[in-house]
């Protein structure tokens, strides 16, 4: 990448318009650390805006792919084209050499994972490792932007001192702001470009100002500056906790469907007629390395007990076991000869297929995926667990992997639909031997219309929480109704991450169907 007169935004003496001109003409080189599901789209949009971006990743395969103008992130409309164009135009390149990239850059964007350790405490080693790379090339006037979701207080108490100590600069010689990514897999480019206002919070006012200039140029939406970095970090984590708690509420109320003999999903959709009600979707659990992780960024260090946040985590983490319990009840209802009262389980030696291992349809991510909990519980119960997933190898998660096309060849006692990938829409249910099906995502329900002859009719379908069509879960021991309407054989799948709430009351919780 050609060398240009370099400009630093932090404490710049240039006019606002001159700063913007420098940014959008490549005179303020940018380094983006982390080229994953969120980092690559972000680097692409930075390249589109500034024309001078170096992406940094520790994975040589990622760097090789991006440097070749290719895209390793699946399921992101427009991303492969954007990466190809920006690399071809010399506006984006990739490297594994973080310190070298830092030496060339004047804006440093950190978007690597913020995970949990064995004790569910935040693990910032990756972020700190990137801070080491940045510090190796940090110069007065540089701006560091943290986009990785962080426990509130991290920029002020960890990153700023770390960067200062490792670079030898005084804390007030460089800028540091927290600017969270409000993006979802499946709509990342749309979101990065400005689906939502961009939150910006600096460790000082000058950092907030400089970062606001950057995102005012990068995003089509408003920039929403807040008082400081800690407030911005809290905004992001609170968004996630709101979601986790509301999913837990949906899961808890959804479990009432059996004993009430109703469809909780129908009740939720109706309750959501009210703008003040946003009941989310019940399901087999909460996956990904975001929503199930962010509450621990508070639970780990807060003095406040945070009972609701903690209980919600426990409810959601308990959903895979609920799914397996419901499955056991279905099998017991159709199988004779198993003495459940004597502690025998119909799951013993049963062949159970788990459909969908990743945490969301179309997203190649398995961290905290509910399917892993379902597989482990089935394995524990002595079942022969088979797995089907178009994006990952179920064999790596404790199941015997088969292809979707091979389902008819399997002698199956039950099928559990955990994550409704698009590809599962091609399953020909009427070619399968009659079996028990637990639909964790209400993905088998068609438009609620009753088809006279449906491909699923030969099977016994149990829909967790009931179906949006109004059918209650089917035949669970506690259910008072079994006269449920058959569902049609279509699968509603998809990767539409966050449909806008519609006047039918669908919330943005229904990202799985
Ligand atoms: N995935 C999502 O839906 C969203 C994620 N976020 C946040 O974005 C951050 C990144 O998440 P994802 O992109 O999903 O992660 P990811 O796991 O898809 O990608 C992370 C990338 O960082 C690379 N990496 C790891 N250590 C590195 C290091 N020391 N230096 C440079 N690269 C390194 C990995 O090789 C990988 O390519 C997280 O903090 C997450 O909380 C925010 C909004 C949405
Ligand atoms: C507040 C919010 O909506 N956060 C989004 C979330 O995206 P993420 O890809 O993690 O997926 P998600 O749609 O929240 O789903 C997480 C998990 O929860 C499950 N889920 C989701 C919604 C729901 O009503 N019921 C439910 O069971 C999903 O199946 C999945 O297993 O986390 C992202 C993040 O911050 O990483 C964030 O940018 C996204 O906007």
XYZ file of C-alpha atoms and ligand atoms in Angstrom:
597
model
C 0.000 0.000 0.000
C 1.472 3.356 -1.015
C 2.786 5.573 1.807
C 0.914 8.879 2.200
C 1.445 11.908 4.446
C 0.175 10.523 7.738
C -2.292 12.304 9.987
C -3.439 11.509 13.522
C -6.998 12.413 14.506
C -6.516 12.605 18.263
C -5.770 16.190 19.346
C -5.422 17.083 15.663
C -4.920 20.763 14.816
C -6.575 20.268 11.433
C -10.058 21.645 10.856
C -12.979 19.206 11.068
C -13.361 19.175 7.294
C -9.623 18.637 6.793
C -9.737 15.696 9.210
C -12.614 14.160 7.258
C -10.803 14.748 3.994
C -7.679 13.068 5.368
C -9.744 10.105 6.619
C -11.611 9.503 3.385
C -8.583 9.913 1.129
C -6.389 7.374 2.900
C -4.138 9.794 4.769
C -5.146 8.197 8.054
C -4.194 4.524 7.662
C -6.400 2.061 9.546
C -5.583 -1.341 11.030
C -8.452 -3.723 11.923
C -7.441 -6.503 14.332
C -9.644 -9.569 13.927
C -11.028 -10.621 10.524
C -13.842 -12.889 11.696
C -17.623 -12.805 11.304
C -17.687 -9.162 12.372
C -14.119 -8.017 11.734
C -14.085 -8.802 8.026
C -17.313 -6.905 7.254
C -16.024 -4.027 9.389
C -12.639 -3.988 7.616
C -14.485 -4.013 4.295
C -16.582 -0.987 5.188
C -13.536 0.833 6.598
C -11.750 0.132 3.302
C -14.783 1.348 1.352
C -14.702 4.576 3.383
C -10.981 5.296 3.782
C -9.198 3.323 1.063
C -6.276 2.459 3.307
C -6.902 -0.541 5.575
C -4.705 -3.365 6.816
C -6.572 -6.289 8.328
C -4.726 -8.288 10.977
C -5.511 -11.855 11.954
C -3.523 -14.534 13.763
C -4.925 -17.206 11.469
C -2.670 -17.481 8.388
C -5.493 -19.140 6.445
C -7.743 -16.141 7.075
C -4.994 -13.731 5.996
C -4.214 -15.751 2.875
C -7.870 -15.882 1.920
C -8.499 -12.168 2.412
C -5.237 -11.165 0.690
C -6.386 -13.193 -2.297
C -9.570 -11.134 -2.342
C -11.664 -14.061 -1.135
C -14.102 -14.270 1.771
C -14.103 -17.008 4.437
C -17.199 -15.732 6.256
C -20.357 -17.523 5.080
C -23.882 -16.221 4.955
C -23.116 -12.501 4.623
C -24.809 -11.039 1.522
C -22.454 -8.727 -0.402
C -19.389 -9.411 1.700
C -17.483 -11.548 -0.789
C -17.985 -8.901 -3.473
C -16.935 -6.064 -1.154
C -13.763 -7.878 -0.069
C -12.868 -8.740 -3.677
C -13.377 -5.147 -4.832
C -11.471 -3.533 -1.971
C -8.517 -5.917 -2.192
C -8.426 -5.637 -5.976
C -8.372 -1.829 -5.660
C -5.512 -1.955 -3.175
C -7.694 -0.452 -0.441
C -7.609 -3.520 1.794
C -4.803 -5.959 2.562
C -4.272 -8.528 5.298
C -1.366 -9.648 7.436
C -0.559 -11.763 10.469
C 2.024 -9.177 11.551
C 0.125 -7.071 14.077
C 3.027 -4.870 15.221
C 3.960 -4.015 11.625
C 0.356 -3.115 10.838
C 0.262 -0.971 13.970
C 3.369 0.862 12.880
C 1.661 1.874 9.632
C -1.723 2.729 11.113
C -3.022 5.846 12.874
C -6.428 4.329 13.701
C -6.402 0.909 15.379
C -9.708 -1.010 15.501
C -9.916 -4.009 17.841
C -12.596 -6.587 17.055
C -11.414 -9.924 18.373
C -13.423 -12.295 20.593
C -14.035 -11.551 24.240
C -14.629 -14.990 25.671
C -15.067 -16.579 29.110
C -12.658 -18.754 31.048
C -13.536 -22.020 32.827
C -14.965 -20.074 35.762
C -17.215 -17.991 33.467
C -15.048 -14.936 34.114
C -14.293 -12.652 31.149
C -11.133 -13.715 29.331
C -9.426 -10.603 27.945
C -6.186 -12.317 26.936
C -7.008 -11.968 23.244
C -7.871 -8.278 23.567
C -4.720 -7.685 25.615
C -2.654 -9.538 23.047
C -3.958 -7.177 20.378
C -3.209 -4.243 22.692
C 0.408 -5.435 22.768
C 0.492 -5.380 18.953
C -1.077 -1.921 18.822
C 1.291 -0.563 21.466
C 4.255 -1.680 19.353
C 3.294 0.883 16.732
C 1.300 3.447 18.698
C 2.223 7.096 18.051
C 1.052 10.376 19.561
C -2.184 11.421 17.877
C -3.285 7.844 17.154
C -6.832 6.697 17.913
C -7.581 3.230 19.288
C -11.172 2.044 18.811
C -12.375 -0.986 20.749
C -15.316 -2.733 19.022
C -14.956 -6.032 20.868
C -17.681 -6.225 23.488
C -15.987 -5.572 26.848
C -16.919 -5.693 30.542
C -17.800 -2.116 31.568
C -14.693 -0.316 32.824
C -12.229 -2.246 30.645
C -11.145 0.674 28.427
C -10.587 2.954 31.420
C -9.051 0.425 33.808
C -7.308 -2.121 31.563
C -6.766 -1.037 27.969
C -5.673 2.581 28.495
C -3.028 1.742 31.150
C -1.946 -1.326 29.135
C -1.474 0.674 25.932
C 0.337 3.452 27.790
C 2.679 1.109 29.631
C 3.529 -0.976 26.564
C 3.941 1.964 24.161
C 5.720 4.366 26.509
C 3.204 7.072 25.601
C 1.391 9.110 28.206
C -2.333 8.190 28.442
C -3.288 11.611 27.067
C -1.050 11.275 23.993
C -3.435 8.877 22.201
C -7.181 8.440 21.946
C -9.208 5.415 23.077
C -12.948 4.962 22.504
C -15.413 2.112 22.851
C -17.671 1.892 19.804
C -19.651 -1.369 19.996
C -20.678 -3.407 16.986
C -24.497 -3.510 16.787
C -24.449 -6.152 14.083
C -25.823 -9.635 13.582
C -24.500 -12.442 11.469
C -26.500 -12.574 8.270
C -26.941 -8.811 8.060
C -23.456 -7.651 9.031
C -22.812 -5.278 6.106
C -26.229 -3.715 6.443
C -25.678 -3.245 10.152
C -22.074 -1.960 9.962
C -23.100 0.568 7.315
C -25.726 2.041 9.644
C -28.801 -0.044 10.431
C -28.667 1.374 13.956
C -27.153 4.532 15.519
C -23.454 4.072 16.319
C -22.627 4.369 20.013
C -19.347 6.155 20.741
C -17.796 6.632 24.171
C -14.218 7.841 24.755
C -11.936 7.691 27.767
C -11.873 11.467 27.380
C -13.884 14.016 25.411
C -11.253 14.296 22.670
C -11.432 10.518 22.106
C -15.217 10.726 21.837
C -14.870 13.589 19.344
C -12.289 11.851 17.175
C -14.203 8.552 17.120
C -17.417 10.429 16.283
C -15.710 11.902 13.204
C -14.708 8.395 12.091
C -18.154 6.868 12.456
C -19.927 9.878 11.056
C -18.001 9.150 7.862
C -18.325 5.345 8.097
C -22.017 4.988 9.026
C -25.124 6.150 7.203
C -26.882 6.417 10.547
C -26.460 8.837 13.434
C -23.529 8.721 15.793
C -24.730 8.491 19.399
C -21.964 9.838 21.659
C -22.273 8.985 25.351
C -20.564 10.351 28.462
C -17.581 8.029 28.492
C -16.189 4.627 27.459
C -17.669 2.835 30.446
C -21.143 4.043 29.564
C -20.667 2.793 26.001
C -19.404 -0.588 27.246
C -22.453 -0.801 29.527
C -24.828 0.033 26.650
C -23.557 -2.956 24.686
C -23.642 -5.396 27.584
C -27.060 -4.165 28.739
C -28.445 -4.760 25.226
C -27.244 -8.330 25.479
C -28.568 -8.876 29.004
C -31.955 -7.482 27.969
C -32.051 -10.097 25.225
C -30.909 -12.989 27.418
C -33.441 -12.159 30.156
C -36.266 -11.852 27.633
C -35.362 -15.107 25.960
C -35.388 -16.721 29.420
C -38.855 -15.280 30.046
C -40.050 -16.719 26.733
C -38.538 -20.086 27.611
C -40.128 -20.137 31.062
C -43.582 -19.108 29.837
C -43.184 -21.385 26.811
C -42.853 -24.388 29.116
C -46.386 -23.653 30.395
C -47.810 -24.562 26.989
C -47.944 -28.259 27.884
C -49.938 -27.975 31.104
C -52.163 -25.203 29.763
C -52.723 -27.132 26.543
C -52.139 -24.012 24.455
C -49.597 -22.664 22.018
C -47.462 -20.221 23.993
C -46.139 -18.893 20.692
C -49.637 -17.954 19.605
C -50.193 -16.274 22.975
C -46.865 -14.408 22.678
C -47.611 -13.180 19.160
C -50.993 -11.949 20.364
C -49.627 -10.322 23.534
C -47.091 -8.556 21.306
C -49.957 -6.637 19.715
C -49.141 -4.253 22.548
C -46.133 -2.010 21.837
C -45.056 -2.333 25.433
C -44.888 -6.121 25.146
C -42.007 -7.788 23.314
C -42.133 -11.442 24.310
C -39.301 -13.234 22.526
C -39.207 -16.737 21.033
C -38.872 -19.891 23.166
C -36.254 -22.349 21.955
C -33.767 -25.079 22.894
C -31.317 -22.565 24.381
C -29.140 -19.518 23.726
C -25.967 -19.921 21.691
C -23.155 -17.890 20.190
C -20.321 -16.145 21.991
C -22.338 -13.013 22.578
C -25.693 -13.267 24.310
C -24.820 -16.183 26.619
C -21.451 -14.570 27.427
C -22.259 -10.888 27.984
C -24.240 -11.363 31.241
C -21.098 -12.875 32.763
C -19.292 -9.595 32.039
C -21.496 -8.233 34.862
C -22.060 -11.347 36.976
C -18.329 -11.930 37.263
C -17.375 -8.683 38.957
C -20.469 -6.824 40.184
C -21.082 -6.330 43.900
C -24.813 -6.245 43.213
C -26.312 -9.780 43.359
C -27.964 -9.418 39.909
C -30.361 -12.293 40.681
C -32.543 -11.788 37.589
C -29.550 -11.778 35.240
C -28.136 -14.882 36.915
C -31.432 -16.756 36.963
C -32.059 -15.980 33.293
C -28.678 -17.509 32.418
C -29.598 -20.626 34.402
C -32.984 -20.921 32.667
C -31.460 -20.607 29.208
C -28.581 -22.954 30.003
C -31.191 -25.457 31.212
C -33.174 -25.554 27.973
C -31.250 -28.383 26.256
C -32.194 -30.616 29.213
C -35.841 -29.509 28.865
C -35.780 -30.483 25.193
C -34.397 -33.940 26.019
C -36.995 -34.325 28.784
C -39.787 -33.515 26.346
C -38.314 -35.988 23.869
C -38.201 -38.696 26.555
C -41.869 -38.045 27.313
C -42.775 -38.386 23.648
C -40.864 -41.624 23.255
C -42.369 -43.023 26.449
C -45.835 -42.174 25.111
C -45.326 -44.187 21.939
C -43.142 -46.996 23.201
C -44.455 -49.831 25.310
C -42.212 -52.084 27.297
C -40.146 -49.305 28.837
C -40.737 -49.086 32.561
C -40.158 -45.358 33.049
C -41.396 -45.575 36.632
C -38.621 -48.080 37.303
C -36.119 -45.558 35.991
C -35.815 -47.086 32.557
C -35.514 -44.508 29.806
C -36.827 -44.890 26.254
C -33.696 -42.949 25.250
C -31.480 -45.883 26.170
C -30.148 -47.257 22.871
C -32.577 -45.065 20.924
C -31.192 -43.575 17.702
C -31.810 -39.843 17.845
C -30.941 -37.402 15.048
C -30.005 -33.836 16.021
C -30.705 -31.452 13.130
C -28.533 -28.309 13.292
C -25.333 -27.995 15.354
C -24.474 -24.311 14.858
C -26.218 -21.773 17.122
C -28.149 -20.058 14.369
C -29.197 -21.035 10.848
C -26.593 -20.141 8.217
C -23.992 -19.013 10.753
C -20.804 -21.068 11.085
C -20.508 -20.653 14.840
C -20.940 -23.357 17.475
C -19.797 -21.652 20.684
C -22.427 -22.312 23.382
C -24.715 -23.822 20.768
C -27.771 -25.481 22.423
C -27.216 -28.485 20.145
C -24.077 -29.331 22.121
C -26.140 -29.491 25.329
C -28.750 -31.652 23.609
C -26.099 -34.031 22.243
C -24.439 -34.341 25.658
C -27.759 -35.018 27.433
C -28.762 -37.628 24.869
C -25.370 -39.270 25.122
C -25.692 -39.289 28.895
C -29.061 -41.035 28.548
C -27.477 -43.778 26.454
C -28.844 -42.782 23.064
C -27.054 -43.271 19.758
C -26.764 -39.635 18.703
C -26.626 -38.772 15.009
C -25.938 -35.219 13.812
C -26.715 -33.318 10.607
C -25.369 -29.845 9.821
C -24.455 -28.202 6.482
C -21.763 -25.930 7.956
C -19.877 -27.935 10.577
C -18.955 -31.565 11.234
C -21.272 -32.989 13.922
C -18.541 -35.560 14.604
C -16.562 -32.814 16.304
C -19.399 -32.297 18.783
C -20.050 -35.854 19.973
C -22.551 -37.016 17.351
C -22.238 -39.504 14.527
C -22.244 -37.320 11.419
C -24.475 -38.116 8.453
C -25.540 -36.075 5.441
C -29.118 -34.843 5.158
C -29.581 -37.019 2.072
C -28.748 -40.135 4.085
C -31.543 -39.643 6.619
C -33.893 -42.158 4.904
C -31.203 -44.839 5.284
C -31.093 -44.433 9.056
C -33.311 -46.460 11.361
C -34.336 -43.528 13.555
C -36.313 -43.464 16.808
C -36.489 -39.675 17.038
C -35.399 -36.408 15.431
C -34.683 -33.179 17.348
C -34.684 -29.998 15.279
C -32.399 -27.567 17.148
C -31.249 -25.145 14.407
C -33.358 -24.918 11.235
C -30.769 -24.422 8.491
C -32.155 -23.453 5.089
C -30.944 -26.800 3.739
C -33.379 -28.708 5.991
C -36.229 -27.394 3.871
C -35.279 -30.112 1.377
C -35.888 -32.980 3.802
C -38.559 -35.259 2.374
C -40.334 -36.168 5.584
C -42.631 -38.667 3.922
C -39.625 -40.784 2.893
C -38.661 -41.256 6.529
C -39.959 -44.075 8.675
C -42.636 -42.782 11.122
C -40.770 -41.267 14.047
C -41.003 -38.840 16.953
C -39.962 -35.304 16.012
C -39.216 -32.582 18.583
C -39.282 -29.228 16.831
C -37.300 -26.836 19.033
C -37.900 -23.795 16.852
C -41.455 -24.120 15.527
C -39.755 -24.464 12.158
C -42.051 -27.164 10.812
C -45.213 -25.136 11.115
C -46.386 -23.858 7.795
C -48.745 -20.921 7.616
C -51.040 -22.689 10.074
C -53.168 -24.003 7.262
C -54.237 -27.606 7.753
C -53.106 -29.680 4.814
C -55.307 -32.754 4.267
C -52.329 -34.991 3.631
C -49.046 -33.699 5.005
C -45.631 -35.250 4.761
C -45.354 -34.926 8.521
C -48.639 -36.595 9.336
C -47.024 -40.015 9.620
C -44.783 -38.671 12.395
C -45.510 -37.602 15.962
C -44.450 -33.951 16.123
C -43.892 -32.148 19.427
C -43.319 -28.384 19.046
C -41.512 -26.768 21.962
C -43.783 -24.005 23.248
C -46.419 -24.875 20.702
C -46.676 -23.575 17.170
C -47.406 -20.070 15.897
C -50.283 -21.712 14.043
C -51.939 -22.206 17.449
C -51.253 -25.938 17.873
C -50.106 -26.726 21.399
C -47.091 -29.016 21.985
C -48.276 -32.485 21.125
C -48.863 -35.383 23.503
C -46.465 -34.512 26.307
C -47.526 -36.438 29.418
C -48.889 -33.293 31.043
C -50.856 -32.172 28.025
C -54.649 -32.287 28.245
C -55.113 -32.019 24.477
C -53.933 -34.327 21.745
C -56.390 -33.234 19.032
C -53.868 -30.928 17.487
C -54.028 -30.026 13.847
C -51.373 -31.713 11.679
C -48.718 -29.338 10.430
C -47.771 -29.079 6.803
C -44.425 -30.388 5.655
C -42.727 -27.133 4.833
C -39.843 -25.938 6.917
C -39.577 -22.252 7.668
C -35.898 -21.589 7.971
C -33.696 -18.724 7.279
C -30.954 -16.453 8.399
C -32.927 -13.253 8.646
C -31.202 -12.144 11.804
C -33.576 -9.565 13.116
C -36.846 -9.014 11.222
C -38.402 -5.722 12.208
C -41.405 -6.189 14.534
C -44.425 -6.494 12.262
C -48.001 -5.545 12.987
C -48.595 -9.271 13.489
C -46.609 -8.759 16.671
C -43.559 -10.789 15.590
C -40.706 -9.586 17.702
C -37.110 -9.350 16.594
C -36.639 -12.354 18.824
C -37.612 -14.728 16.069
C -34.259 -14.738 14.362
C -34.387 -18.445 13.752
C -37.397 -18.683 11.528
N -20.664 -12.300 16.097
C -21.550 -11.354 16.304
O -22.750 -11.471 16.000
C -21.107 -10.084 16.958
C -19.900 -10.038 17.643
N -19.551 -8.872 18.269
C -18.275 -8.801 18.969
O -17.232 -8.790 17.973
C -16.083 -9.445 18.471
C -15.611 -10.450 17.428
O -16.638 -11.403 17.242
P -16.647 -12.334 15.931
O -16.202 -11.557 14.742
O -17.956 -13.022 15.913
O -15.489 -13.397 16.299
P -14.940 -14.570 15.353
O -14.580 -15.683 16.260
O -15.855 -14.796 14.208
O -13.608 -13.934 14.713
C -12.522 -13.551 15.516
C -11.296 -13.444 14.607
O -10.233 -12.877 15.378
C -9.043 -13.581 15.105
N -8.118 -13.407 16.224
C -8.095 -14.074 17.389
N -7.080 -13.610 18.154
C -6.489 -12.608 17.456
C -5.409 -11.739 17.707
N -4.725 -11.788 18.852
N -5.079 -10.832 16.762
C -5.773 -10.761 15.603
N -6.816 -11.568 15.296
C -7.149 -12.481 16.224
C -9.501 -15.018 14.886
O -8.527 -15.732 14.150
C -10.803 -14.806 14.115
O -10.558 -14.747 12.728
C -16.476 -10.036 19.815
O -16.002 -9.170 20.830
C -18.002 -9.996 19.817
O -18.500 -9.780 21.124
C -20.328 -7.758 18.253
C -21.527 -7.781 17.570
C -21.988 -8.918 16.871
C -29.269 -7.410 21.443
C -29.146 -8.210 20.198
O -30.088 -8.369 19.453
N -27.962 -8.753 19.968
C -27.744 -9.519 18.754
C -26.976 -10.771 19.073
O -26.869 -11.490 17.870
P -26.557 -13.075 17.883
O -25.959 -13.384 16.563
O -25.836 -13.443 19.109
O -27.948 -13.818 17.839
P -29.309 -13.681 18.611
O -30.342 -13.466 17.584
O -29.236 -12.717 19.720
O -29.468 -15.178 19.210
C -28.629 -15.623 20.222
C -29.185 -16.997 20.607
O -30.473 -16.844 21.231
C -31.457 -17.604 20.539
N -32.703 -16.828 20.546
C -32.722 -15.566 20.035
C -33.873 -14.826 20.100
C -35.045 -15.377 20.669
O -36.115 -14.762 20.735
N -34.991 -16.653 21.163
C -33.838 -17.389 21.126
O -33.824 -18.533 21.583
C -30.900 -17.835 19.157
O -31.392 -19.026 18.613
C -29.398 -17.935 19.431
O -29.047 -19.238 19.818
O -25.716 -10.446 19.614
C -24.907 -9.597 18.784
C -23.652 -9.307 19.542
O -23.562 -8.312 20.245
O -22.734 -10.063 19.420
C -25.657 -8.311 18.506
O -24.886 -7.436 17.711
C -26.954 -8.644 17.841
O -27.659 -7.452 17.540
